[in-house]
Short mmCIF file of C-alpha atoms in Angstrom, two decimals:
data_model
loop_
_atom_site.label_atom_id
_atom_site.label_comp_id
_atom_site.label_asym_id
_atom_site.label_seq_id
_atom_site.Cartn_x
_atom_site.Cartn_y
_atom_site.Cartn_z
CA VAL A 1 -11.53 -8.44 -9.00
CA ASP A 2 -12.01 -10.03 -12.31
CA GLU A 3 -14.74 -8.08 -13.59
CA SER A 4 -13.82 -10.45 -17.72
CA GLY A 5 -14.48 -13.19 -15.75
CA GLU A 6 -11.72 -14.68 -17.51
CA SER A 7 -9.74 -16.27 -15.02
CA HIS A 8 -13.02 -17.89 -13.42
CA ARG A 9 -13.26 -19.48 -17.60
CA PHE A 10 -10.04 -20.40 -17.76
CA LEU A 11 -10.19 -22.64 -13.93
CA ARG A 12 -13.20 -23.86 -15.74
CA ALA A 13 -12.09 -25.24 -18.83
CA GLU A 14 -9.34 -26.33 -16.15
CA GLY A 15 -11.32 -28.63 -14.31
CA CYS A 16 -12.55 -26.44 -11.51
CA GLU A 17 -15.04 -25.28 -9.60
CA VAL A 18 -15.20 -21.73 -9.06
CA ILE A 19 -17.29 -20.37 -6.81
CA ILE A 20 -17.29 -16.49 -7.01
CA GLY A 21 -18.50 -13.74 -4.07
CA GLU A 22 -20.73 -10.77 -4.22
CA LEU A 23 -18.46 -7.60 -3.84
CA THR A 24 -20.03 -4.84 -1.75
CA ARG A 25 -17.76 -1.99 -3.76
CA GLY A 26 -15.47 -0.27 -2.41
CA ILE A 27 -15.49 -2.27 0.86
CA GLY A 28 -14.71 -5.39 -0.77
CA MET A 29 -15.75 -9.37 0.45
CA THR A 30 -15.59 -9.39 4.36
CA ARG A 31 -14.21 -12.00 6.85
CA GLU A 32 -17.26 -13.71 7.34
CA ALA A 33 -18.98 -13.26 3.76
CA LEU A 34 -16.22 -15.50 2.28
CA ILE A 35 -16.69 -17.70 5.06
CA GLY A 36 -20.59 -18.31 4.15
CA ILE A 37 -19.07 -18.95 0.68
CA GLY A 38 -15.77 -19.99 0.65
CA SER A 39 -16.29 -23.75 3.21
CA GLY A 40 -14.12 -27.00 1.82
CA ALA A 41 -12.27 -24.74 -0.39
CA ASP A 42 -9.03 -25.78 -1.90
CA VAL A 43 -8.15 -22.36 -2.71
CA LEU A 44 -9.43 -19.14 -2.19
CA MET A 45 -8.74 -16.13 -4.84
CA GLY A 46 -8.91 -12.99 -4.66
CA ALA A 47 -8.26 -8.90 -3.28
CA THR A 48 -7.15 -8.33 0.80
CA ILE A 49 -10.08 -8.79 2.68
CA ARG A 50 -11.52 -5.76 4.68
CA GLY A 51 -13.27 -5.85 8.23
CA GLY A 52 -11.33 -8.66 9.58
CA LEU A 53 -7.84 -11.26 9.06
CA LEU A 54 -7.62 -14.46 8.36
CA ASP A 55 -7.27 -16.30 11.85
CA ARG A 56 -6.63 -19.77 13.03
CA ASP A 57 -10.62 -20.24 13.86
CA PHE A 58 -10.99 -18.53 9.44
CA PHE A 59 -8.61 -21.50 8.73
CA GLU A 60 -9.98 -23.69 10.50
CA LYS A 61 -13.12 -23.25 8.50
CA PHE A 62 -10.94 -24.36 5.37
CA PRO A 63 -9.75 -27.76 6.70
CA ASP A 64 -8.41 -28.48 2.44
CA LEU A 65 -7.08 -25.27 1.88
CA ARG A 66 -3.53 -24.99 -0.48
CA VAL A 67 -3.11 -21.90 -0.57
CA VAL A 68 -4.82 -17.78 -0.46
CA SER A 69 -4.02 -16.70 -3.91
CA LYS A 70 -4.13 -13.27 -3.98
CA TYR A 71 -4.70 -10.40 -6.49
CA THR A 72 -2.69 -7.84 -4.64
CA ILE A 73 0.86 -7.61 -2.71
CA GLY A 74 -0.32 -6.70 0.67
CA ILE A 75 -0.99 -9.74 2.97
CA GLU A 76 -1.34 -7.35 5.84
CA ASP A 77 -5.42 -9.14 6.57
CA VAL A 78 -3.61 -12.77 6.46
CA ASP A 79 -1.73 -14.42 10.25
CA LEU A 80 1.32 -15.65 8.21
CA GLU A 81 2.57 -16.99 11.75
CA VAL A 82 -0.93 -19.56 11.43
CA ALA A 83 -0.68 -19.98 8.25
CA THR A 84 2.83 -21.49 8.22
CA ASP A 85 2.28 -23.25 11.05
CA LEU A 86 -0.64 -25.19 9.22
CA GLY A 87 0.70 -25.50 6.11
CA VAL A 88 -0.91 -23.02 4.22
CA ILE A 89 0.93 -21.60 0.87
CA ILE A 90 0.54 -17.75 1.37
CA THR A 91 1.42 -15.58 -2.40
CA HIS A 92 0.93 -11.97 -3.36
CA CYS A 93 1.45 -10.19 -6.78
CA PRO A 94 4.14 -7.28 -6.56
CA THR A 95 3.24 -6.32 -10.29
CA GLU A 96 5.16 -3.01 -11.13
CA ALA A 97 1.69 -1.79 -11.74
CA ASN A 98 1.06 -1.73 -9.20
CA TRP A 99 3.59 -0.07 -7.07
CA GLY A 100 4.40 1.72 -10.22
CA GLY A 101 1.82 3.09 -9.66
CA VAL A 102 1.63 3.88 -6.24
CA ALA A 103 5.02 5.26 -7.06
CA GLU A 104 3.61 7.99 -9.58
CA GLY A 105 0.17 8.52 -7.20
CA THR A 106 3.15 9.36 -5.01
CA LEU A 107 4.28 11.95 -6.61
CA GLY A 108 1.15 13.51 -7.90
CA PHE A 109 0.09 13.45 -4.40
CA ILE A 110 3.48 15.78 -3.49
CA LEU A 111 3.28 18.64 -6.60
CA ALA A 112 -0.38 19.05 -5.68
CA LEU A 113 0.66 19.60 -1.78
CA LEU A 114 3.65 21.83 -2.39
CA LYS A 115 2.46 23.76 -5.63
CA ARG A 116 -1.14 24.55 -3.66
CA LEU A 117 -2.72 23.53 -7.02
CA ARG A 118 -6.18 22.19 -4.36
CA GLU A 119 -6.74 25.96 -2.87
CA ARG A 120 -5.46 27.29 -6.56
CA ASP A 121 -8.59 25.85 -8.45
CA ALA A 122 -10.73 26.71 -5.69
CA HIS A 123 -9.49 29.89 -5.31
CA VAL A 124 -9.81 30.84 -9.45
CA LYS A 125 -13.31 28.92 -9.50
CA LYS A 126 -14.68 31.51 -6.52
CA GLY A 127 -13.71 34.06 -8.67
CA GLY A 128 -10.21 34.72 -7.94
CA TRP A 129 -7.22 35.24 -8.76
CA ARG A 130 -3.40 35.56 -8.37
CA SER A 131 -2.15 36.01 -4.68
CA PRO A 132 0.82 36.25 -2.45
CA ASP A 133 -1.08 33.32 -0.13
CA LEU A 134 -0.97 30.56 -2.87
CA ARG A 135 3.08 30.47 -3.89
CA GLY A 136 3.91 27.47 -4.03
CA ILE A 137 7.46 25.79 -2.97
CA TYR A 138 10.89 24.92 -6.06
CA LEU A 139 11.50 21.68 -5.30
CA GLY A 140 14.58 21.01 -6.92
CA ARG A 141 18.58 22.68 -6.69
CA ARG A 142 19.10 25.95 -8.19
CA GLY A 143 22.28 27.23 -9.60
CA ASP A 144 22.11 30.92 -7.48
CA GLY A 145 22.19 28.88 -4.19
CA TYR A 146 18.97 27.87 -3.42
CA THR A 147 19.79 24.53 -2.25
CA GLY A 148 16.01 22.85 -2.52
CA ILE A 149 14.17 20.99 -0.72
CA THR A 150 14.92 17.80 1.27
CA VAL A 151 12.32 14.74 0.29
CA GLY A 152 12.35 11.94 3.45
CA ILE A 153 11.22 8.07 2.30
CA VAL A 154 10.58 5.56 4.82
CA GLY A 155 10.78 1.88 3.10
CA LEU A 156 13.23 1.93 -0.58
CA GLY A 157 11.83 -0.93 -1.32
CA ARG A 158 9.35 -1.06 -3.94
CA VAL A 159 7.46 1.78 -4.15
CA GLY A 160 10.16 4.13 -1.77
CA SER A 161 12.71 3.23 -3.91
CA ARG A 162 10.30 3.89 -7.89
CA VAL A 163 10.05 7.10 -5.88
CA ALA A 164 13.30 8.24 -5.34
CA ASP A 165 14.07 7.42 -9.29
CA LEU A 166 10.99 9.69 -9.75
CA LEU A 167 12.05 11.69 -7.68
CA ALA A 168 15.58 12.32 -9.45
CA PRO A 169 15.36 14.89 -12.19
CA TRP A 170 13.46 17.50 -9.51
CA ARG A 171 16.84 18.07 -8.50
CA VAL A 172 16.00 17.53 -4.74
CA ARG A 173 17.64 16.14 -1.45
CA ILE A 174 16.75 12.15 -1.10
CA LEU A 175 17.30 10.83 2.50
CA ALA A 176 15.94 7.27 3.29
CA CYS A 177 14.94 5.06 6.23
CA ASP A 178 14.85 1.76 5.79
CA PRO A 179 17.07 -1.04 7.94
CA TYR A 180 16.38 -4.15 5.94
CA VAL A 181 18.61 -2.87 2.67
CA ASP A 182 21.91 -3.10 2.23
CA ARG A 183 24.24 0.68 1.30
CA ALA A 184 24.53 0.01 -1.65
CA THR A 185 20.37 0.44 -2.51
CA PHE A 186 20.40 3.54 -1.38
CA VAL A 187 23.26 4.41 -3.81
CA ARG A 188 21.72 2.99 -6.56
CA HIS A 189 18.51 5.04 -5.38
CA ASP A 190 20.49 8.71 -5.23
CA SER A 191 19.52 9.18 -1.18
CA VAL A 192 21.45 9.89 2.28
CA GLY A 193 20.52 6.60 4.25
CA VAL A 194 19.77 7.82 7.58
CA ASP A 195 17.65 6.17 10.83
CA LEU A 196 14.24 7.52 11.15
CA PRO A 197 14.83 10.93 14.01
CA THR A 198 16.63 12.18 11.78
CA LEU A 199 15.16 12.06 8.69
CA LEU A 200 11.48 12.98 10.29
CA ARG A 201 13.65 16.44 11.44
CA GLU A 202 15.39 17.11 8.32
CA SER A 203 13.02 16.68 5.64
CA ASP A 204 10.26 19.01 3.98
CA VAL A 205 8.06 16.65 2.89
CA VAL A 206 8.07 12.90 4.10
CA THR A 207 6.51 10.08 2.31
CA LEU A 208 5.65 7.06 4.08
CA HIS A 209 6.72 3.78 2.00
CA CYS A 210 6.36 0.68 4.30
CA SER A 211 5.29 -2.55 4.77
CA LEU A 212 2.57 -3.48 7.63
CA ASN A 213 4.03 -5.36 10.13
CA MET A 214 4.64 -5.61 13.86
CA GLN A 215 7.33 -3.02 13.71
CA THR A 216 5.79 -0.90 11.41
CA ARG A 217 1.88 -0.75 13.29
CA GLY A 218 1.94 2.20 14.48
CA LEU A 219 5.33 3.94 13.84
CA ILE A 220 4.71 7.68 12.77
CA GLY A 221 2.89 8.93 16.32
CA LYS A 222 2.75 11.80 18.14
CA GLU A 223 6.52 12.34 18.99
CA GLU A 224 7.81 11.52 15.44
CA LEU A 225 5.40 14.06 14.26
CA ALA A 226 7.12 16.25 17.25
CA LEU A 227 10.72 16.03 15.29
CA MET A 228 8.57 17.36 11.89
CA LYS A 229 9.82 20.74 10.61
CA PRO A 230 7.76 23.07 11.30
CA GLY A 231 5.58 23.62 7.59
CA ALA A 232 5.99 19.82 6.05
CA VAL A 233 3.91 18.18 4.92
CA LEU A 234 3.43 13.73 4.97
CA VAL A 235 2.50 10.84 2.31
CA ASN A 236 1.43 7.79 3.70
CA THR A 237 0.44 5.82 -0.28
CA ALA A 238 1.29 2.65 2.78
CA ARG A 239 -0.91 1.43 5.22
CA GLY A 240 -3.08 3.80 7.99
CA ALA A 241 -2.11 1.79 10.95
CA ILE A 242 0.95 2.79 10.54
CA LEU A 243 0.48 6.44 10.86
CA ASP A 244 -1.30 7.50 14.55
CA LEU A 245 -3.97 9.87 12.33
CA ASP A 246 -5.90 11.69 15.34
CA ALA A 247 -1.73 12.97 15.79
CA LEU A 248 -1.40 13.41 12.32
CA CYS A 249 -5.01 15.81 12.94
CA ASP A 250 -3.84 17.74 15.55
CA ALA A 251 -0.49 18.88 14.19
CA LEU A 252 -2.79 20.02 11.18
CA GLU A 253 -4.82 22.08 13.51
CA GLU A 254 -2.23 23.31 15.15
CA ASN A 255 -0.14 24.16 11.70
CA ARG A 256 3.39 22.42 12.59
CA LEU A 257 1.91 20.38 9.27
CA ILE A 258 0.89 22.16 6.80
CA GLY A 259 0.13 19.84 4.66
CA ALA A 260 -0.54 16.00 4.30
CA ALA A 261 -1.87 13.47 1.66
CA LEU A 262 -3.22 9.72 2.41
CA ASP A 263 -4.60 7.38 -0.25
CA VAL A 264 -5.02 5.18 3.39
CA LEU A 265 -6.55 5.23 6.58
CA PRO A 266 -7.05 3.10 9.47
CA GLU A 267 -10.94 3.12 9.04
CA GLU A 268 -11.79 2.41 5.59
CA PRO A 269 -14.25 3.81 4.29
CA PRO A 270 -14.50 6.43 7.47
CA GLU A 271 -16.82 7.28 9.15
CA LYS A 272 -19.41 9.79 8.42
CA GLY A 273 -18.10 13.94 9.54
CA ALA A 274 -14.59 12.23 10.60
CA ARG A 275 -12.58 14.56 12.26
CA VAL A 276 -9.94 13.31 9.42
CA CYS A 277 -12.56 15.12 6.64
CA SER A 278 -12.58 18.05 7.70
CA LEU A 279 -9.96 19.89 7.65
CA GLY A 280 -10.11 21.39 4.03
CA ASP A 281 -7.45 22.11 1.85
CA LYS A 282 -5.05 20.15 4.23
CA VAL A 283 -5.14 17.21 3.55
CA ILE A 284 -5.89 15.68 0.38
CA LEU A 285 -8.00 11.70 0.55
CA SER A 286 -8.42 8.92 -1.87
CA PRO A 287 -10.21 6.00 -1.68
CA HIS A 288 -7.10 4.07 -0.99
CA MET A 289 -6.61 3.08 -4.92
CA ILE A 290 -3.93 5.61 -6.07
CA SER A 291 -2.12 2.12 -7.88
CA ALA A 292 -5.40 2.49 -9.93
CA ASN A 293 -4.77 3.35 -13.23
CA GLY A 294 -7.67 1.66 -16.02
CA ALA A 295 -7.32 -2.48 -16.98
CA GLY A 296 -3.32 -2.61 -17.28
CA THR A 297 -3.09 -2.30 -12.84
CA LEU A 298 -5.23 -5.27 -12.32
CA ALA A 299 -4.89 -7.37 -15.28
CA ALA A 300 -1.11 -8.08 -14.92
CA ALA A 301 -2.43 -9.30 -11.43
CA ILE A 302 -4.87 -10.98 -12.42
CA PRO A 303 -2.27 -13.96 -14.81
CA TRP A 304 0.47 -14.78 -11.47
CA ALA A 305 -2.99 -15.39 -9.33
CA THR A 306 -4.45 -17.66 -11.61
CA GLU A 307 -1.30 -19.76 -11.99
CA ALA A 308 -0.86 -20.03 -8.71
CA THR A 309 -3.88 -21.43 -8.48
CA LEU A 310 -3.77 -24.74 -11.17
CA MET A 311 -0.18 -24.79 -9.87
CA ALA A 312 -0.98 -25.29 -6.31
CA LEU A 313 -4.03 -27.80 -7.37
CA LYS A 314 -1.69 -29.98 -9.45
CA GLY A 315 0.08 -30.00 -6.54
CA ASN A 316 3.60 -27.75 -7.46
CA VAL A 317 4.12 -25.08 -4.90
CA PRO A 318 3.30 -21.95 -6.94
CA ASN A 319 5.72 -18.47 -7.78
CA HIS A 320 5.39 -15.56 -5.10
CA VAL A 321 5.13 -17.63 -2.06
CA CYS A 322 4.83 -14.56 0.97
CA ASN A 323 5.68 -17.75 3.67
CA VAL A 324 8.07 -19.24 2.39
CA ASP A 325 8.78 -21.46 5.64
CA ALA A 326 5.20 -22.99 5.38
CA VAL A 327 6.56 -24.60 2.01
CA PRO A 328 8.19 -27.57 3.89
CA LYS A 329 5.53 -28.60 5.98
CA TRP A 330 2.72 -27.74 2.64
CA LYS A 331 4.93 -30.15 0.70
CA LYS A 332 3.96 -33.53 3.21
CA ARG A 333 0.45 -32.08 2.81
CA PHE A 334 -0.15 -31.85 -0.42
CA GLY A 335 3.18 -32.55 -2.85
CA GLY A 336 2.77 -34.48 -5.85
CA LYS A 337 -1.63 -34.87 -5.40
CA ALA A 338 -3.67 -32.82 -8.01
CA LEU A 339 -7.13 -32.45 -7.60
CA ILE A 340 -7.34 -31.85 -11.35
#
């Protein structure tokens, strides 16, 4: 949400009528609320919708809709196939402030888990001091023969490749699994391309950075977690539905894995008393804001989304289109037809 209101004022100055929905902080706007305020809109602009999918039933309530212009990167709340079929363009904002922030937060998670920072903090605050039970794990290779740890990165896109780059000075071994990138990408980020089972078996840290789609939904389940090394840790800063949360809780309760860090959950926010919230120091939880680093994160995305909105209203195909197959039908419907 543009809390400064600058983009709203700019759009109004360009001749747009701007309707601003009521945001439930921490949850976002729901599908039903958006339908309630946006009926008849030519453009929908904002962040990810919680608690509902922008599906055919939704789009049919917006017969004049040209574009859904998102501040965020993720588009899992939109049925792209339906939007494409209807000639509605979906744009997003893959700003470096966003995906780079996710990568930095991921590294923080990894270090917190391996160096046992939460446990050490709690121990000292309770009156304790040094204890062999609080020993961490040294990450990098050493000259005395210690080979260091292996980090497995699932998804070597923007976030995953930045994580690999951030890990480079730590001299760890990096495995990566991504069927959609070429061999040169693995080499460029000093990683070894492997299949998922190999990555799970050999990694001390597994970190998830793939998009959520039909192929990745439930990608890491009971069988996959069973392949992981005893004593390994898992980090998920991608999407909650990629990981079977109950299976992860089982692995942690049975001490097959020693820790996990999650910025995303299948249900957000989790219900009070949720199992994952009862695992103590075995799990570090973050409220799906690992990339939130002050005004700089969103500030970079707002101009992109505003530009996409104006271009569409002027009858031009906007930048950063997710469903490029929608463009031909969009041009037939709206091309050259300016509203402002």
